[in-house]
Amino acid sequence: DVKVTQSSRYLVKRTGEKVFLECVQDMDHENMFWYRQDPGLGLRLIYFSYDVKMKEKGDIPEGYSVSREKKERFSLILESASTNQTSMYLCASSLGTGGVEEKLFFGSGTQLSVL
Amino acid sequence: DQQVKQNSPSLSVQEGRISILNCDYTNSMFDYFLWYKKYPAEGPTFLISISSIKDKNEDGRFTVFLNKSAKHLSLHIVPSQPGDSAVYFCAASPTGNQFYFGTGTSLTVIP
């Protein structure tokens, strides 16, 4: 089974702090994604990556950056955390062949609270 | 603009009855559709998918129906069980590399 591991289940940070969310997948997937989930808004794509050192902006990239130095690891960075970034953050990966059998495999999520 | 819409935020169903969750989309380029199930404090898990060349796909108690002309899909759960209580997300993809999600429907199955 594919395993996507997010380093923290719960995080509490102060406004203005730099925050790192780490994600590791163990199935040699090409694609990795960061989503945030908010009530009534569903899952919104922040950033995604098709390859090492490649990154693409999703629908809501403002206030975030990402890093993918190794294929299995995709990090989300909040440069200066703000209270409106309090959310559930979900990392996902997919095989990357682009066919109709593609699916996303999600980690357990990180509930981030910014005070 | 939301390309995938789930207009019912919540649904309650008696145990043993059918649950029907609906999803609409606007982009005619979508050719692959998925349903995910999410429990609180966990990541979403894949449930079932359908390609645009089909109009129905069945897996046990779960069936997904696709009506391309109406840009509508639905997930049927029969019979519904208390363990099915979760948030269900519909997702669509034009290429298999990007996925667009709906806002979710919270299903409660009443014992």
mmCIF file with all atom_site columns, C-alpha atoms in Angstrom:
data_model
loop_
_atom_site.group_PDB
_atom_site.id
_atom_site.type_symbol
_atom_site.label_atom_id
_atom_site.label_alt_id
_atom_site.label_comp_id
_atom_site.label_asym_id
_atom_site.label_entity_id
_atom_site.label_seq_id
_atom_site.pdbx_PDB_ins_code
_atom_site.Cartn_x
_atom_site.Cartn_y
_atom_site.Cartn_z
_atom_site.occupancy
_atom_site.B_iso_or_equiv
_atom_site.pdbx_formal_charge
_atom_site.auth_seq_id
_atom_site.auth_comp_id
_atom_site.auth_asym_id
_atom_site.auth_atom_id
_atom_site.pdbx_PDB_model_num
ATOM 1   C CA . ASP A 1 1   ? 0.000   0.000  0.000   1.00 0.00 ? 1   ASP A CA 1
ATOM 2   C CA . VAL A 1 2   ? 1.061   3.543  -0.723  1.00 0.00 ? 2   VAL A CA 1
ATOM 3   C CA . LYS A 1 3   ? 2.024   5.428  2.366   1.00 0.00 ? 3   LYS A CA 1
ATOM 4   C CA . VAL A 1 4   ? 2.034   9.189  2.536   1.00 0.00 ? 4   VAL A CA 1
ATOM 5   C CA . THR A 1 5   ? 3.375   10.427 5.840   1.00 0.00 ? 5   THR A CA 1
ATOM 6   C CA . GLN A 1 6   ? 2.956   13.915 7.183   1.00 0.00 ? 6   GLN A CA 1
ATOM 7   C CA . SER A 1 7   ? 5.360   14.766 9.963   1.00 0.00 ? 7   SER A CA 1
ATOM 8   C CA . SER A 1 8   ? 2.888   16.336 12.385  1.00 0.00 ? 8   SER A CA 1
ATOM 9   C CA . ARG A 1 9   ? -0.787  15.696 13.126  1.00 0.00 ? 9   ARG A CA 1
ATOM 10  C CA . TYR A 1 10  ? -1.247  18.907 15.105  1.00 0.00 ? 10  TYR A CA 1
ATOM 11  C CA . LEU A 1 11  ? 0.757   22.122 15.139  1.00 0.00 ? 11  LEU A CA 1
ATOM 12  C CA . VAL A 1 12  ? 0.262   25.373 17.010  1.00 0.00 ? 12  VAL A CA 1
ATOM 13  C CA . LYS A 1 13  ? 2.257   28.374 15.815  1.00 0.00 ? 13  LYS A CA 1
ATOM 14  C CA . ARG A 1 14  ? 2.376   32.104 16.460  1.00 0.00 ? 14  ARG A CA 1
ATOM 15  C CA . THR A 1 15  ? 1.588   34.782 13.907  1.00 0.00 ? 15  THR A CA 1
ATOM 16  C CA . GLY A 1 16  ? 4.710   35.690 11.936  1.00 0.00 ? 16  GLY A CA 1
ATOM 17  C CA . GLU A 1 17  ? 6.514   32.403 12.502  1.00 0.00 ? 17  GLU A CA 1
ATOM 18  C CA . LYS A 1 18  ? 7.999   30.465 9.618   1.00 0.00 ? 18  LYS A CA 1
ATOM 19  C CA . VAL A 1 19  ? 6.316   27.067 9.447   1.00 0.00 ? 19  VAL A CA 1
ATOM 20  C CA . PHE A 1 20  ? 7.490   23.916 7.706   1.00 0.00 ? 20  PHE A CA 1
ATOM 21  C CA . LEU A 1 21  ? 5.118   21.065 6.896   1.00 0.00 ? 21  LEU A CA 1
ATOM 22  C CA . GLU A 1 22  ? 6.856   17.919 5.743   1.00 0.00 ? 22  GLU A CA 1
ATOM 23  C CA . CYS A 1 23  ? 5.487   15.108 3.606   1.00 0.00 ? 23  CYS A CA 1
ATOM 24  C CA . VAL A 1 24  ? 7.112   11.851 2.505   1.00 0.00 ? 24  VAL A CA 1
ATOM 25  C CA . GLN A 1 25  ? 5.759   9.171  0.166   1.00 0.00 ? 25  GLN A CA 1
ATOM 26  C CA . ASP A 1 26  ? 7.204   5.698  -0.200  1.00 0.00 ? 26  ASP A CA 1
ATOM 27  C CA . MET A 1 27  ? 5.906   4.513  -3.585  1.00 0.00 ? 27  MET A CA 1
ATOM 28  C CA . ASP A 1 28  ? 8.185   6.379  -5.993  1.00 0.00 ? 28  ASP A CA 1
ATOM 29  C CA . HIS A 1 29  ? 5.312   8.570  -7.190  1.00 0.00 ? 29  HIS A CA 1
ATOM 30  C CA . GLU A 1 30  ? 6.157   11.339 -9.617  1.00 0.00 ? 30  GLU A CA 1
ATOM 31  C CA . ASN A 1 31  ? 3.480   13.822 -8.539  1.00 0.00 ? 31  ASN A CA 1
ATOM 32  C CA . MET A 1 32  ? 2.983   15.402 -5.139  1.00 0.00 ? 32  MET A CA 1
ATOM 33  C CA . PHE A 1 33  ? 0.405   17.914 -4.000  1.00 0.00 ? 33  PHE A CA 1
ATOM 34  C CA . TRP A 1 34  ? -0.466  20.176 -1.070  1.00 0.00 ? 34  TRP A CA 1
ATOM 35  C CA . TYR A 1 35  ? -4.125  20.941 -0.352  1.00 0.00 ? 35  TYR A CA 1
ATOM 36  C CA . ARG A 1 36  ? -5.849  22.730 2.453   1.00 0.00 ? 36  ARG A CA 1
ATOM 37  C CA . GLN A 1 37  ? -9.299  21.795 3.680   1.00 0.00 ? 37  GLN A CA 1
ATOM 38  C CA . ASP A 1 38  ? -11.626 24.366 5.202   1.00 0.00 ? 38  ASP A CA 1
ATOM 39  C CA . PRO A 1 39  ? -15.296 23.956 6.166   1.00 0.00 ? 39  PRO A CA 1
ATOM 40  C CA . GLY A 1 40  ? -17.577 24.821 3.278   1.00 0.00 ? 40  GLY A CA 1
ATOM 41  C CA . LEU A 1 41  ? -14.668 25.274 0.878   1.00 0.00 ? 41  LEU A CA 1
ATOM 42  C CA . GLY A 1 42  ? -13.631 21.692 0.270   1.00 0.00 ? 42  GLY A CA 1
ATOM 43  C CA . LEU A 1 43  ? -10.084 20.836 -0.766  1.00 0.00 ? 43  LEU A CA 1
ATOM 44  C CA . ARG A 1 44  ? -8.172  23.646 -2.428  1.00 0.00 ? 44  ARG A CA 1
ATOM 45  C CA . LEU A 1 45  ? -4.864  23.092 -4.194  1.00 0.00 ? 45  LEU A CA 1
ATOM 46  C CA . ILE A 1 46  ? -1.958  25.173 -2.921  1.00 0.00 ? 46  ILE A CA 1
ATOM 47  C CA . TYR A 1 47  ? 1.008   23.820 -4.903  1.00 0.00 ? 47  TYR A CA 1
ATOM 48  C CA . PHE A 1 48  ? 1.927   20.708 -6.796  1.00 0.00 ? 48  PHE A CA 1
ATOM 49  C CA . SER A 1 49  ? 5.059   19.159 -8.248  1.00 0.00 ? 49  SER A CA 1
ATOM 50  C CA . TYR A 1 50  ? 5.529   16.838 -11.216 1.00 0.00 ? 50  TYR A CA 1
ATOM 51  C CA . ASP A 1 51  ? 9.220   16.167 -10.631 1.00 0.00 ? 51  ASP A CA 1
ATOM 52  C CA . VAL A 1 52  ? 12.135  16.893 -8.361  1.00 0.00 ? 52  VAL A CA 1
ATOM 53  C CA . LYS A 1 53  ? 12.824  20.620 -8.141  1.00 0.00 ? 53  LYS A CA 1
ATOM 54  C CA . MET A 1 54  ? 9.695   21.324 -10.194 1.00 0.00 ? 54  MET A CA 1
ATOM 55  C CA . LYS A 1 55  ? 6.758   23.193 -8.715  1.00 0.00 ? 55  LYS A CA 1
ATOM 56  C CA . GLU A 1 56  ? 3.538   24.648 -10.006 1.00 0.00 ? 56  GLU A CA 1
ATOM 57  C CA . LYS A 1 57  ? 1.113   27.030 -8.334  1.00 0.00 ? 57  LYS A CA 1
ATOM 58  C CA . GLY A 1 58  ? -2.319  25.762 -7.542  1.00 0.00 ? 58  GLY A CA 1
ATOM 59  C CA . ASP A 1 59  ? -5.422  27.810 -6.865  1.00 0.00 ? 59  ASP A CA 1
ATOM 60  C CA . ILE A 1 60  ? -4.303  29.482 -3.612  1.00 0.00 ? 60  ILE A CA 1
ATOM 61  C CA . PRO A 1 61  ? -0.477  29.791 -3.518  1.00 0.00 ? 61  PRO A CA 1
ATOM 62  C CA . GLU A 1 62  ? -0.317  33.189 -1.839  1.00 0.00 ? 62  GLU A CA 1
ATOM 63  C CA . GLY A 1 63  ? 1.570   33.079 1.443   1.00 0.00 ? 63  GLY A CA 1
ATOM 64  C CA . TYR A 1 64  ? 3.049   29.654 0.719   1.00 0.00 ? 64  TYR A CA 1
ATOM 65  C CA . SER A 1 65  ? 6.103   28.189 -0.931  1.00 0.00 ? 65  SER A CA 1
ATOM 66  C CA . VAL A 1 66  ? 7.244   24.608 -1.509  1.00 0.00 ? 66  VAL A CA 1
ATOM 67  C CA . SER A 1 67  ? 10.403  22.607 -1.843  1.00 0.00 ? 67  SER A CA 1
ATOM 68  C CA . ARG A 1 68  ? 11.020  19.284 -3.537  1.00 0.00 ? 68  ARG A CA 1
ATOM 69  C CA . GLU A 1 69  ? 14.709  18.409 -3.318  1.00 0.00 ? 69  GLU A CA 1
ATOM 70  C CA . LYS A 1 70  ? 14.117  14.658 -3.377  1.00 0.00 ? 70  LYS A CA 1
ATOM 71  C CA . LYS A 1 71  ? 11.470  12.685 -5.217  1.00 0.00 ? 71  LYS A CA 1
ATOM 72  C CA . GLU A 1 72  ? 9.890   11.276 -2.075  1.00 0.00 ? 72  GLU A CA 1
ATOM 73  C CA . ARG A 1 73  ? 9.722   14.497 -0.083  1.00 0.00 ? 73  ARG A CA 1
ATOM 74  C CA . PHE A 1 74  ? 7.564   17.582 -0.621  1.00 0.00 ? 74  PHE A CA 1
ATOM 75  C CA . SER A 1 75  ? 7.627   20.398 1.912   1.00 0.00 ? 75  SER A CA 1
ATOM 76  C CA . LEU A 1 76  ? 5.148   23.232 2.351   1.00 0.00 ? 76  LEU A CA 1
ATOM 77  C CA . ILE A 1 77  ? 6.490   26.454 3.836   1.00 0.00 ? 77  ILE A CA 1
ATOM 78  C CA . LEU A 1 78  ? 4.485   29.249 5.381   1.00 0.00 ? 78  LEU A CA 1
ATOM 79  C CA . GLU A 1 79  ? 6.919   32.148 5.183   1.00 0.00 ? 79  GLU A CA 1
ATOM 80  C CA . SER A 1 80  ? 5.146   34.242 7.834   1.00 0.00 ? 80  SER A CA 1
ATOM 81  C CA . ALA A 1 81  ? 2.176   32.459 9.344   1.00 0.00 ? 81  ALA A CA 1
ATOM 82  C CA . SER A 1 82  ? -1.094  34.343 9.646   1.00 0.00 ? 82  SER A CA 1
ATOM 83  C CA . THR A 1 83  ? -4.333  33.471 11.403  1.00 0.00 ? 83  THR A CA 1
ATOM 84  C CA . ASN A 1 84  ? -6.134  32.914 8.088   1.00 0.00 ? 84  ASN A CA 1
ATOM 85  C CA . GLN A 1 85  ? -3.748  30.041 7.441   1.00 0.00 ? 85  GLN A CA 1
ATOM 86  C CA . THR A 1 86  ? -5.278  28.068 10.290  1.00 0.00 ? 86  THR A CA 1
ATOM 87  C CA . SER A 1 87  ? -6.504  24.987 8.475   1.00 0.00 ? 87  SER A CA 1
ATOM 88  C CA . MET A 1 88  ? -6.154  21.258 7.842   1.00 0.00 ? 88  MET A CA 1
ATOM 89  C CA . TYR A 1 89  ? -3.265  20.695 5.431   1.00 0.00 ? 89  TYR A CA 1
ATOM 90  C CA . LEU A 1 90  ? -3.267  17.565 3.308   1.00 0.00 ? 90  LEU A CA 1
ATOM 91  C CA . CYS A 1 91  ? -0.378  16.183 1.311   1.00 0.00 ? 91  CYS A CA 1
ATOM 92  C CA . ALA A 1 92  ? -1.041  13.761 -1.548  1.00 0.00 ? 92  ALA A CA 1
ATOM 93  C CA . SER A 1 93  ? 0.862   11.872 -4.193  1.00 0.00 ? 93  SER A CA 1
ATOM 94  C CA . SER A 1 94  ? -0.005  10.153 -7.460  1.00 0.00 ? 94  SER A CA 1
ATOM 95  C CA . LEU A 1 95  ? 1.784   7.881  -9.887  1.00 0.00 ? 95  LEU A CA 1
ATOM 96  C CA . GLY A 1 96  ? 2.136   10.529 -12.570 1.00 0.00 ? 96  GLY A CA 1
ATOM 97  C CA . THR A 1 97  ? 1.320   8.552  -15.725 1.00 0.00 ? 97  THR A CA 1
ATOM 98  C CA . GLY A 1 98  ? -1.608  10.859 -16.421 1.00 0.00 ? 98  GLY A CA 1
ATOM 99  C CA . GLY A 1 99  ? -3.977  8.066  -17.384 1.00 0.00 ? 99  GLY A CA 1
ATOM 100 C CA . VAL A 1 100 ? -7.547  7.538  -16.279 1.00 0.00 ? 100 VAL A CA 1
ATOM 101 C CA . GLU A 1 101 ? -6.442  5.177  -13.535 1.00 0.00 ? 101 GLU A CA 1
ATOM 102 C CA . GLU A 1 102 ? -4.588  7.925  -11.702 1.00 0.00 ? 102 GLU A CA 1
ATOM 103 C CA . LYS A 1 103 ? -5.685  8.609  -8.179  1.00 0.00 ? 103 LYS A CA 1
ATOM 104 C CA . LEU A 1 104 ? -4.475  10.662 -5.285  1.00 0.00 ? 104 LEU A CA 1
ATOM 105 C CA . PHE A 1 105 ? -3.182  9.045  -2.118  1.00 0.00 ? 105 PHE A CA 1
ATOM 106 C CA . PHE A 1 106 ? -3.451  11.317 0.884   1.00 0.00 ? 106 PHE A CA 1
ATOM 107 C CA . GLY A 1 107 ? -1.581  11.608 4.149   1.00 0.00 ? 107 GLY A CA 1
ATOM 108 C CA . SER A 1 108 ? -3.418  11.869 7.456   1.00 0.00 ? 108 SER A CA 1
ATOM 109 C CA . GLY A 1 109 ? -3.282  15.643 7.453   1.00 0.00 ? 109 GLY A CA 1
ATOM 110 C CA . THR A 1 110 ? -1.794  18.319 9.686   1.00 0.00 ? 110 THR A CA 1
ATOM 111 C CA . GLN A 1 111 ? -4.179  20.505 11.649  1.00 0.00 ? 111 GLN A CA 1
ATOM 112 C CA . LEU A 1 112 ? -2.380  23.836 11.922  1.00 0.00 ? 112 LEU A CA 1
ATOM 113 C CA . SER A 1 113 ? -3.535  26.527 14.316  1.00 0.00 ? 113 SER A CA 1
ATOM 114 C CA . VAL A 1 114 ? -1.980  29.982 14.026  1.00 0.00 ? 114 VAL A CA 1
ATOM 115 C CA . LEU A 1 115 ? -2.532  32.137 17.093  1.00 0.00 ? 115 LEU A CA 1
ATOM 116 C CA . ASP B 2 1   ? -14.731 29.704 -9.806  1.00 0.00 ? 1   ASP B CA 1
ATOM 117 C CA . GLN B 2 2   ? -15.751 26.305 -8.490  1.00 0.00 ? 2   GLN B CA 1
ATOM 118 C CA . GLN B 2 3   ? -15.591 23.811 -11.337 1.00 0.00 ? 3   GLN B CA 1
ATOM 119 C CA . VAL B 2 4   ? -16.885 20.926 -9.235  1.00 0.00 ? 4   VAL B CA 1
ATOM 120 C CA . LYS B 2 5   ? -19.923 21.516 -7.050  1.00 0.00 ? 5   LYS B CA 1
ATOM 121 C CA . GLN B 2 6   ? -21.592 19.519 -4.353  1.00 0.00 ? 6   GLN B CA 1
ATOM 122 C CA . ASN B 2 7   ? -24.710 21.489 -3.532  1.00 0.00 ? 7   ASN B CA 1
ATOM 123 C CA . SER B 2 8   ? -25.806 19.471 -0.505  1.00 0.00 ? 8   SER B CA 1
ATOM 124 C CA . PRO B 2 9   ? -23.548 20.162 2.478   1.00 0.00 ? 9   PRO B CA 1
ATOM 125 C CA . SER B 2 10  ? -25.172 17.396 4.492   1.00 0.00 ? 10  SER B CA 1
ATOM 126 C CA . LEU B 2 11  ? -27.366 14.323 4.166   1.00 0.00 ? 11  LEU B CA 1
ATOM 127 C CA . SER B 2 12  ? -28.984 12.051 6.758   1.00 0.00 ? 12  SER B CA 1
ATOM 128 C CA . VAL B 2 13  ? -30.149 8.549  5.911   1.00 0.00 ? 13  VAL B CA 1
ATOM 129 C CA . GLN B 2 14  ? -31.536 5.632  7.916   1.00 0.00 ? 14  GLN B CA 1
ATOM 130 C CA . GLU B 2 15  ? -29.372 2.552  8.188   1.00 0.00 ? 15  GLU B CA 1
ATOM 131 C CA . GLY B 2 16  ? -30.206 0.070  5.448   1.00 0.00 ? 16  GLY B CA 1
ATOM 132 C CA . ARG B 2 17  ? -31.604 2.683  3.080   1.00 0.00 ? 17  ARG B CA 1
ATOM 133 C CA . ILE B 2 18  ? -29.964 4.148  -0.014  1.00 0.00 ? 18  ILE B CA 1
ATOM 134 C CA . SER B 2 19  ? -27.683 7.193  0.214   1.00 0.00 ? 19  SER B CA 1
ATOM 135 C CA . ILE B 2 20  ? -27.411 9.305  -2.911  1.00 0.00 ? 20  ILE B CA 1
ATOM 136 C CA . LEU B 2 21  ? -24.711 11.955 -3.094  1.00 0.00 ? 21  LEU B CA 1
ATOM 137 C CA . ASN B 2 22  ? -24.667 14.331 -6.018  1.00 0.00 ? 22  ASN B CA 1
ATOM 138 C CA . CYS B 2 23  ? -21.979 16.266 -7.839  1.00 0.00 ? 23  CYS B CA 1
ATOM 139 C CA . ASP B 2 24  ? -22.058 18.695 -10.770 1.00 0.00 ? 24  ASP B CA 1
ATOM 140 C CA . TYR B 2 25  ? -19.197 19.972 -12.874 1.00 0.00 ? 25  TYR B CA 1
ATOM 141 C CA . THR B 2 26  ? -18.785 22.721 -15.428 1.00 0.00 ? 26  THR B CA 1
ATOM 142 C CA . ASN B 2 27  ? -15.661 21.825 -17.393 1.00 0.00 ? 27  ASN B CA 1
ATOM 143 C CA . SER B 2 28  ? -16.393 19.604 -20.391 1.00 0.00 ? 28  SER B CA 1
ATOM 144 C CA . MET B 2 29  ? -12.692 18.670 -20.527 1.00 0.00 ? 29  MET B CA 1
ATOM 145 C CA . PHE B 2 30  ? -13.018 16.544 -17.390 1.00 0.00 ? 30  PHE B CA 1
ATOM 146 C CA . ASP B 2 31  ? -12.817 12.905 -18.370 1.00 0.00 ? 31  ASP B CA 1
ATOM 147 C CA . TYR B 2 32  ? -12.174 11.114 -15.110 1.00 0.00 ? 32  TYR B CA 1
ATOM 148 C CA . PHE B 2 33  ? -14.155 11.368 -11.899 1.00 0.00 ? 33  PHE B CA 1
ATOM 149 C CA . LEU B 2 34  ? -13.468 10.087 -8.408  1.00 0.00 ? 34  LEU B CA 1
ATOM 150 C CA . TRP B 2 35  ? -15.139 9.905  -5.022  1.00 0.00 ? 35  TRP B CA 1
ATOM 151 C CA . TYR B 2 36  ? -13.211 10.169 -1.786  1.00 0.00 ? 36  TYR B CA 1
ATOM 152 C CA . LYS B 2 37  ? -14.367 9.518  1.762   1.00 0.00 ? 37  LYS B CA 1
ATOM 153 C CA . LYS B 2 38  ? -12.983 11.414 4.720   1.00 0.00 ? 38  LYS B CA 1
ATOM 154 C CA . TYR B 2 39  ? -13.311 10.748 8.427   1.00 0.00 ? 39  TYR B CA 1
ATOM 155 C CA . PRO B 2 40  ? -12.527 13.545 10.925  1.00 0.00 ? 40  PRO B CA 1
ATOM 156 C CA . ALA B 2 41  ? -8.808  14.064 11.577  1.00 0.00 ? 41  ALA B CA 1
ATOM 157 C CA . GLU B 2 42  ? -7.861  11.668 8.774   1.00 0.00 ? 42  GLU B CA 1
ATOM 158 C CA . GLY B 2 43  ? -6.855  12.114 5.163   1.00 0.00 ? 43  GLY B CA 1
ATOM 159 C CA . PRO B 2 44  ? -9.347  11.341 2.374   1.00 0.00 ? 44  PRO B CA 1
ATOM 160 C CA . THR B 2 45  ? -9.340  7.787  1.068   1.00 0.00 ? 45  THR B CA 1
ATOM 161 C CA . PHE B 2 46  ? -10.205 6.759  -2.460  1.00 0.00 ? 46  PHE B CA 1
ATOM 162 C CA . LEU B 2 47  ? -13.591 5.130  -2.834  1.00 0.00 ? 47  LEU B CA 1
ATOM 163 C CA . ILE B 2 48  ? -14.520 4.663  -6.489  1.00 0.00 ? 48  ILE B CA 1
ATOM 164 C CA . SER B 2 49  ? -13.896 6.248  -9.871  1.00 0.00 ? 49  SER B CA 1
ATOM 165 C CA . ILE B 2 50  ? -15.371 6.395  -13.354 1.00 0.00 ? 50  ILE B CA 1
ATOM 166 C CA . SER B 2 51  ? -14.035 7.255  -16.760 1.00 0.00 ? 51  SER B CA 1
ATOM 167 C CA . SER B 2 52  ? -16.041 9.429  -19.136 1.00 0.00 ? 52  SER B CA 1
ATOM 168 C CA . ILE B 2 53  ? -16.390 6.503  -21.555 1.00 0.00 ? 53  ILE B CA 1
ATOM 169 C CA . LYS B 2 54  ? -18.643 4.784  -19.029 1.00 0.00 ? 54  LYS B CA 1
ATOM 170 C CA . ASP B 2 55  ? -21.929 5.774  -17.428 1.00 0.00 ? 55  ASP B CA 1
ATOM 171 C CA . LYS B 2 56  ? -21.812 3.449  -14.455 1.00 0.00 ? 56  LYS B CA 1
ATOM 172 C CA . ASN B 2 57  ? -19.218 1.793  -12.261 1.00 0.00 ? 57  ASN B CA 1
ATOM 173 C CA . GLU B 2 58  ? -20.014 -0.506 -9.370  1.00 0.00 ? 58  GLU B CA 1
ATOM 174 C CA . ASP B 2 59  ? -17.912 -1.747 -6.455  1.00 0.00 ? 59  ASP B CA 1
ATOM 175 C CA . GLY B 2 60  ? -19.789 -3.652 -3.809  1.00 0.00 ? 60  GLY B CA 1
ATOM 176 C CA . ARG B 2 61  ? -22.252 -1.352 -2.072  1.00 0.00 ? 61  ARG B CA 1
ATOM 177 C CA . PHE B 2 62  ? -20.979 1.684  -3.995  1.00 0.00 ? 62  PHE B CA 1
ATOM 178 C CA . THR B 2 63  ? -22.089 2.689  -7.484  1.00 0.00 ? 63  THR B CA 1
ATOM 179 C CA . VAL B 2 64  ? -21.158 5.835  -9.357  1.00 0.00 ? 64  VAL B CA 1
ATOM 180 C CA . PHE B 2 65  ? -23.323 7.099  -12.212 1.00 0.00 ? 65  PHE B CA 1
ATOM 181 C CA . LEU B 2 66  ? -22.160 9.612  -14.798 1.00 0.00 ? 66  LEU B CA 1
ATOM 182 C CA . ASN B 2 67  ? -24.431 11.716 -16.987 1.00 0.00 ? 67  ASN B CA 1
ATOM 183 C CA . LYS B 2 68  ? -22.095 13.580 -19.310 1.00 0.00 ? 68  LYS B CA 1
ATOM 184 C CA . SER B 2 69  ? -24.788 15.564 -21.102 1.00 0.00 ? 69  SER B CA 1
ATOM 185 C CA . ALA B 2 70  ? -25.959 16.961 -17.776 1.00 0.00 ? 70  ALA B CA 1
ATOM 186 C CA . LYS B 2 71  ? -22.407 17.198 -16.379 1.00 0.00 ? 71  LYS B CA 1
ATOM 187 C CA . HIS B 2 72  ? -23.638 15.357 -13.334 1.00 0.00 ? 72  HIS B CA 1
ATOM 188 C CA . LEU B 2 73  ? -22.482 12.378 -11.334 1.00 0.00 ? 73  LEU B CA 1
ATOM 189 C CA . SER B 2 74  ? -23.855 10.648 -8.316  1.00 0.00 ? 74  SER B CA 1
ATOM 190 C CA . LEU B 2 75  ? -22.677 8.142  -5.751  1.00 0.00 ? 75  LEU B CA 1
ATOM 191 C CA . HIS B 2 76  ? -25.150 5.534  -4.509  1.00 0.00 ? 76  HIS B CA 1
ATOM 192 C CA . ILE B 2 77  ? -24.510 3.591  -1.319  1.00 0.00 ? 77  ILE B CA 1
ATOM 193 C CA . VAL B 2 78  ? -26.792 0.601  -0.790  1.00 0.00 ? 78  VAL B CA 1
ATOM 194 C CA . PRO B 2 79  ? -27.419 -0.422 1.910   1.00 0.00 ? 79  PRO B CA 1
ATOM 195 C CA . SER B 2 80  ? -26.120 2.433  4.009   1.00 0.00 ? 80  SER B CA 1
ATOM 196 C CA . GLN B 2 81  ? -24.281 1.538  7.209   1.00 0.00 ? 81  GLN B CA 1
ATOM 197 C CA . PRO B 2 82  ? -23.352 3.643  10.254  1.00 0.00 ? 82  PRO B CA 1
ATOM 198 C CA . GLY B 2 83  ? -19.670 3.268  9.331   1.00 0.00 ? 83  GLY B CA 1
ATOM 199 C CA . ASP B 2 84  ? -20.421 5.120  6.095   1.00 0.00 ? 84  ASP B CA 1
ATOM 200 C CA . SER B 2 85  ? -20.921 8.326  8.102   1.00 0.00 ? 85  SER B CA 1
ATOM 201 C CA . ALA B 2 86  ? -18.182 10.620 6.784   1.00 0.00 ? 86  ALA B CA 1
ATOM 202 C CA . VAL B 2 87  ? -17.604 13.534 4.446   1.00 0.00 ? 87  VAL B CA 1
ATOM 203 C CA . TYR B 2 88  ? -17.653 12.563 0.780   1.00 0.00 ? 88  TYR B CA 1
ATOM 204 C CA . PHE B 2 89  ? -15.732 14.567 -1.808  1.00 0.00 ? 89  PHE B CA 1
ATOM 205 C CA . CYS B 2 90  ? -16.289 14.414 -5.511  1.00 0.00 ? 90  CYS B CA 1
ATOM 206 C CA . ALA B 2 91  ? -13.236 15.098 -7.709  1.00 0.00 ? 91  ALA B CA 1
ATOM 207 C CA . ALA B 2 92  ? -12.706 15.541 -11.436 1.00 0.00 ? 92  ALA B CA 1
ATOM 208 C CA . SER B 2 93  ? -9.652  15.486 -13.647 1.00 0.00 ? 93  SER B CA 1
ATOM 209 C CA . PRO B 2 94  ? -9.009  16.519 -17.254 1.00 0.00 ? 94  PRO B CA 1
ATOM 210 C CA . THR B 2 95  ? -5.683  14.742 -17.577 1.00 0.00 ? 95  THR B CA 1
ATOM 211 C CA . GLY B 2 96  ? -5.161  12.451 -14.619 1.00 0.00 ? 96  GLY B CA 1
ATOM 212 C CA . ASN B 2 97  ? -2.498  14.819 -13.313 1.00 0.00 ? 97  ASN B CA 1
ATOM 213 C CA . GLN B 2 98  ? -4.677  17.572 -11.847 1.00 0.00 ? 98  GLN B CA 1
ATOM 214 C CA . PHE B 2 99  ? -7.669  17.010 -9.637  1.00 0.00 ? 99  PHE B CA 1
ATOM 215 C CA . TYR B 2 100 ? -10.450 19.463 -8.805  1.00 0.00 ? 100 TYR B CA 1
ATOM 216 C CA . PHE B 2 101 ? -12.520 18.810 -5.716  1.00 0.00 ? 101 PHE B CA 1
ATOM 217 C CA . GLY B 2 102 ? -16.026 19.718 -4.642  1.00 0.00 ? 102 GLY B CA 1
ATOM 218 C CA . THR B 2 103 ? -16.861 21.184 -1.254  1.00 0.00 ? 103 THR B CA 1
ATOM 219 C CA . GLY B 2 104 ? -17.969 17.885 0.223   1.00 0.00 ? 104 GLY B CA 1
ATOM 220 C CA . THR B 2 105 ? -21.183 16.344 1.565   1.00 0.00 ? 105 THR B CA 1
ATOM 221 C CA . SER B 2 106 ? -21.356 15.193 5.156   1.00 0.00 ? 106 SER B CA 1
ATOM 222 C CA . LEU B 2 107 ? -23.275 11.918 5.315   1.00 0.00 ? 107 LEU B CA 1
ATOM 223 C CA . THR B 2 108 ? -24.830 10.724 8.557   1.00 0.00 ? 108 THR B CA 1
ATOM 224 C CA . VAL B 2 109 ? -26.252 7.224  8.648   1.00 0.00 ? 109 VAL B CA 1
ATOM 225 C CA . ILE B 2 110 ? -28.690 6.871  11.528  1.00 0.00 ? 110 ILE B CA 1
ATOM 226 C CA . PRO B 2 111 ? -28.789 3.439  13.206  1.00 0.00 ? 111 PRO B CA 1
#
